[in-house]
Coordinates of C-alpha atoms and ligand atoms in Angstrom, one line a residue:
M1 CA 111.6 112.7 124.6
K2 CA 109.5 113.0 127.8
I3 CA 105.9 112.3 127.3
S4 CA 103.4 113.6 129.9
Q5 CA 101.3 111.2 132.0
E6 CA 98.3 113.0 130.6
K7 CA 99.2 112.3 127.0
L8 CA 100.0 108.7 127.8
E9 CA 96.5 108.3 129.3
E10 CA 95.0 109.9 126.2
L11 CA 96.9 107.4 124.1
R12 CA 95.7 104.5 126.4
K13 CA 92.2 105.6 125.7
I14 CA 92.7 105.7 121.9
F15 CA 94.1 102.1 122.0
K16 CA 91.2 101.0 124.1
E17 CA 88.4 102.6 122.1
D18 CA 89.8 102.4 118.6
F19 CA 91.8 99.2 118.7
K20 CA 90.2 97.4 121.6
A21 CA 93.6 96.9 123.1
E22 CA 94.4 97.2 126.8
L23 CA 98.0 98.2 127.1
I24 CA 100.2 97.7 130.2
D25 CA 102.3 100.7 131.1
Q26 CA 105.5 99.3 129.3
E27 CA 103.5 98.7 126.1
L28 CA 102.0 102.1 126.3
H29 CA 105.5 103.7 126.7
D30 CA 106.8 101.7 123.8
A31 CA 103.9 102.7 121.6
A32 CA 104.3 106.4 122.5
F33 CA 108.0 106.2 121.9
N34 CA 107.6 104.6 118.5
L35 CA 104.9 107.1 117.5
T36 CA 107.0 110.1 118.4
G37 CA 109.9 108.7 116.4
F38 CA 107.6 108.0 113.5
Y39 CA 106.1 111.5 113.5
G40 CA 109.4 113.1 114.2
T41 CA 110.7 111.5 110.9
L42 CA 107.6 112.5 109.1
A43 CA 107.9 116.1 110.4
K44 CA 111.5 116.2 109.2
M45 CA 110.6 115.0 105.8
A46 CA 107.7 117.5 105.6
T47 CA 110.0 120.3 106.7
K48 CA 112.4 119.5 103.9
D49 CA 109.6 119.5 101.4
I50 CA 108.3 122.9 102.7
D51 CA 111.9 124.3 102.5
N52 CA 112.1 123.1 98.9
H53 CA 108.7 124.6 98.1
L54 CA 109.8 128.0 99.5
R55 CA 113.1 127.8 97.6
L56 CA 111.2 127.0 94.4
E57 CA 109.3 130.2 94.8
K58 CA 112.6 132.1 94.5
E59 CA 114.2 129.7 92.0
P60 CA 111.3 128.4 89.9
G61 CA 113.5 126.7 87.5
G62 CA 115.0 124.4 90.2
W63 CA 118.6 123.7 91.0
A64 CA 121.4 121.3 90.3
I65 CA 122.1 118.5 92.6
N66 CA 125.4 116.6 92.3
D67 CA 124.9 113.4 94.3
E68 CA 127.3 110.6 93.6
W69 CA 124.5 108.1 93.5
G70 CA 120.7 108.3 93.8
T71 CA 117.3 107.2 92.5
C72 CA 115.7 109.3 89.8
S73 CA 112.1 110.0 90.7
F74 CA 111.0 109.6 87.1
C75 CA 112.8 106.6 85.6
G76 CA 113.2 105.1 89.0
L77 CA 116.8 103.9 88.2
Y78 CA 119.5 103.9 90.8
M79 CA 122.4 105.6 89.1
S80 CA 125.1 108.2 89.1
M81 CA 123.2 111.4 89.9
Q82 CA 125.9 113.8 88.8
E83 CA 124.3 116.7 86.9
S84 CA 120.9 115.7 88.2
W85 CA 118.3 118.4 88.9
F86 CA 115.5 119.2 91.4
D87 CA 112.4 121.2 90.4
K88 CA 108.7 121.1 91.0
F89 CA 108.5 117.9 89.0
G90 CA 110.8 116.1 91.3
Y91 CA 114.4 114.9 91.5
K92 CA 115.5 113.7 88.1
C93 CA 118.6 112.2 86.5
K94 CA 120.2 114.3 83.7
F95 CA 118.6 112.1 81.0
C96 CA 115.0 112.4 82.3
L97 CA 115.6 116.1 82.9
R98 CA 116.7 116.7 79.3
A99 CA 113.7 114.7 78.1
V100 CA 111.3 116.8 80.1
N101 CA 113.0 120.1 79.1
E102 CA 112.9 119.1 75.4
G103 CA 109.3 118.0 75.6
I104 CA 110.0 114.3 74.9
I105 CA 108.2 113.7 78.2
P106 CA 105.4 116.1 79.2
S107 CA 106.0 117.5 82.6
S108 CA 102.4 116.7 83.6
V109 CA 103.2 113.0 83.8
C110 CA 106.2 113.4 86.2
R111 CA 104.2 113.4 89.4
N112 CA 101.6 110.9 88.4
K113 CA 102.7 107.3 87.8
G114 CA 99.2 106.5 86.5
R115 CA 99.8 108.7 83.4
W116 CA 102.5 106.5 81.9
F117 CA 103.8 103.0 81.6
S118 CA 107.2 101.4 81.3
F119 CA 108.1 98.1 79.6
E120 CA 107.7 96.4 83.0
D121 CA 104.3 98.0 83.5
L122 CA 103.1 96.7 80.1
K123 CA 104.1 93.2 81.2
D124 CA 102.7 93.4 84.7
K125 CA 99.5 95.2 84.0
F126 CA 98.7 94.1 80.4
G127 CA 100.7 90.9 79.9
I128 CA 102.6 92.5 77.0
N129 CA 106.2 91.4 77.1
Q130 CA 109.0 93.6 75.8
N131 CA 109.5 91.8 72.5
T132 CA 105.7 92.0 71.7
A133 CA 105.7 95.7 72.8
R134 CA 108.6 96.4 70.4
S135 CA 106.8 94.8 67.5
L136 CA 103.6 96.8 68.4
I137 CA 105.7 100.0 68.4
R138 CA 107.0 99.1 64.9
K139 CA 103.5 98.4 63.7
G140 CA 102.5 101.8 65.2
E141 CA 99.9 100.3 67.5
L142 CA 101.8 101.3 70.6
R143 CA 103.4 104.8 70.8
A144 CA 106.6 105.1 72.7
R145 CA 108.6 108.1 73.9
V146 CA 112.3 107.3 74.3
I147 CA 114.5 109.1 76.7
L148 CA 118.1 109.0 75.3
N149 CA 121.4 109.0 77.2
D150 CA 124.4 111.1 76.3
A151 CA 125.5 108.5 73.7
G152 CA 122.1 108.9 72.0
K153 CA 121.1 105.4 73.0
P154 CA 117.8 104.6 74.8
H155 CA 118.0 105.2 78.5
F156 CA 114.3 104.6 79.3
T157 CA 111.1 104.1 77.3
V158 CA 107.8 105.6 78.3
F159 CA 104.3 104.8 77.0
L160 CA 102.0 107.7 77.7
R161 CA 98.5 106.7 78.8
E162 CA 97.0 109.5 76.7
E163 CA 98.7 108.1 73.6
N164 CA 98.0 104.5 74.2
Y165 CA 94.7 104.3 76.2
Q166 CA 92.7 103.2 73.2
F167 CA 95.0 100.3 72.2
L168 CA 95.3 99.3 75.9
K169 CA 91.5 99.6 76.4
I170 CA 91.7 101.8 79.5
E171 CA 90.4 105.1 80.6
K172 CA 92.2 108.1 79.1
D173 CA 92.5 110.0 82.3
V174 CA 93.4 109.2 85.9
P175 CA 92.6 111.0 89.2
P176 CA 95.4 113.1 90.8
S177 CA 98.1 110.9 92.3
E178 CA 99.0 110.8 96.0
M179 CA 102.2 112.7 95.1
E180 CA 100.2 115.5 93.4
E181 CA 97.9 115.7 96.4
Y182 CA 100.9 115.7 98.7
D183 CA 102.4 118.6 96.7
Q184 CA 99.2 120.6 97.2
Q185 CA 99.3 119.9 100.9
V186 CA 103.0 121.1 101.0
A187 CA 101.9 124.3 99.3
V188 CA 99.2 124.8 102.0
W189 CA 101.8 124.2 104.8
A190 CA 104.2 126.6 103.1
E191 CA 101.6 129.3 103.0
D192 CA 100.8 128.7 106.6
F193 CA 104.5 128.8 107.5
K194 CA 104.9 132.1 105.7
R195 CA 101.8 133.6 107.4
R196 CA 103.1 132.6 110.9
R197 CA 106.6 133.9 110.1
D198 CA 105.2 137.3 109.0
E199 CA 103.1 137.5 112.2
E200 CA 106.1 136.7 114.3
N201 CA 108.2 139.3 112.5
K202 CA 105.5 141.9 113.1
I203 CA 105.4 141.0 116.9
Y204 CA 109.2 141.2 116.9
E205 CA 109.2 144.6 115.2
K206 CA 106.6 145.9 117.6
K207 CA 108.7 144.7 120.5
A208 CA 111.8 146.3 119.0
K209 CA 110.0 149.6 118.5
S210 CA 108.6 149.7 122.0
K211 CA 112.2 149.4 123.4
I212 CA 113.3 152.6 121.5
Ligands
ZN1 ZN1 115.7 109.4 85.2

């Protein structure tokens, strides 16, 4: 991508004023090149997210994805993603999908990692190891939600913040997550995209009519 001399000088000014860095021309070119690559990647990701948002308006229940392998956005496990699903709560493996659909896991926790804990989180954040956690579950002090696999065996165990905050001595609620905020941003971009598309269509129709 060709970057104009004018833009390069603007970037040079930013580096100088904000980062107190005097860049030689080669460094300036490298920085500009890296930035365009970085923003190009971000733009591609955002475009995909906007596309998904628009598709969800037509297919609110989401759609099947049959990837050979992938990472479930809920349990975080890298696994066979056959029969997995994408909807507004993310890309989920078939076990997490079923757990959400059956209400084992409330959908409100899917996009906010602060609203639940795994066994690993209990250990990392509260120093409760898995054996202790299991005995606390048996005693009814910790409440667990268990996502089952097709064989009816535990696939993943979830401790909801709202069911365990008193025992863990933490706040009941958490602020919106970055993911939730990002989803809202995508919704704004999608509305903006639709508005611009409608305007362009109107201009196109006007042009087409004036030719008749
Ligand atoms: Zn999963």
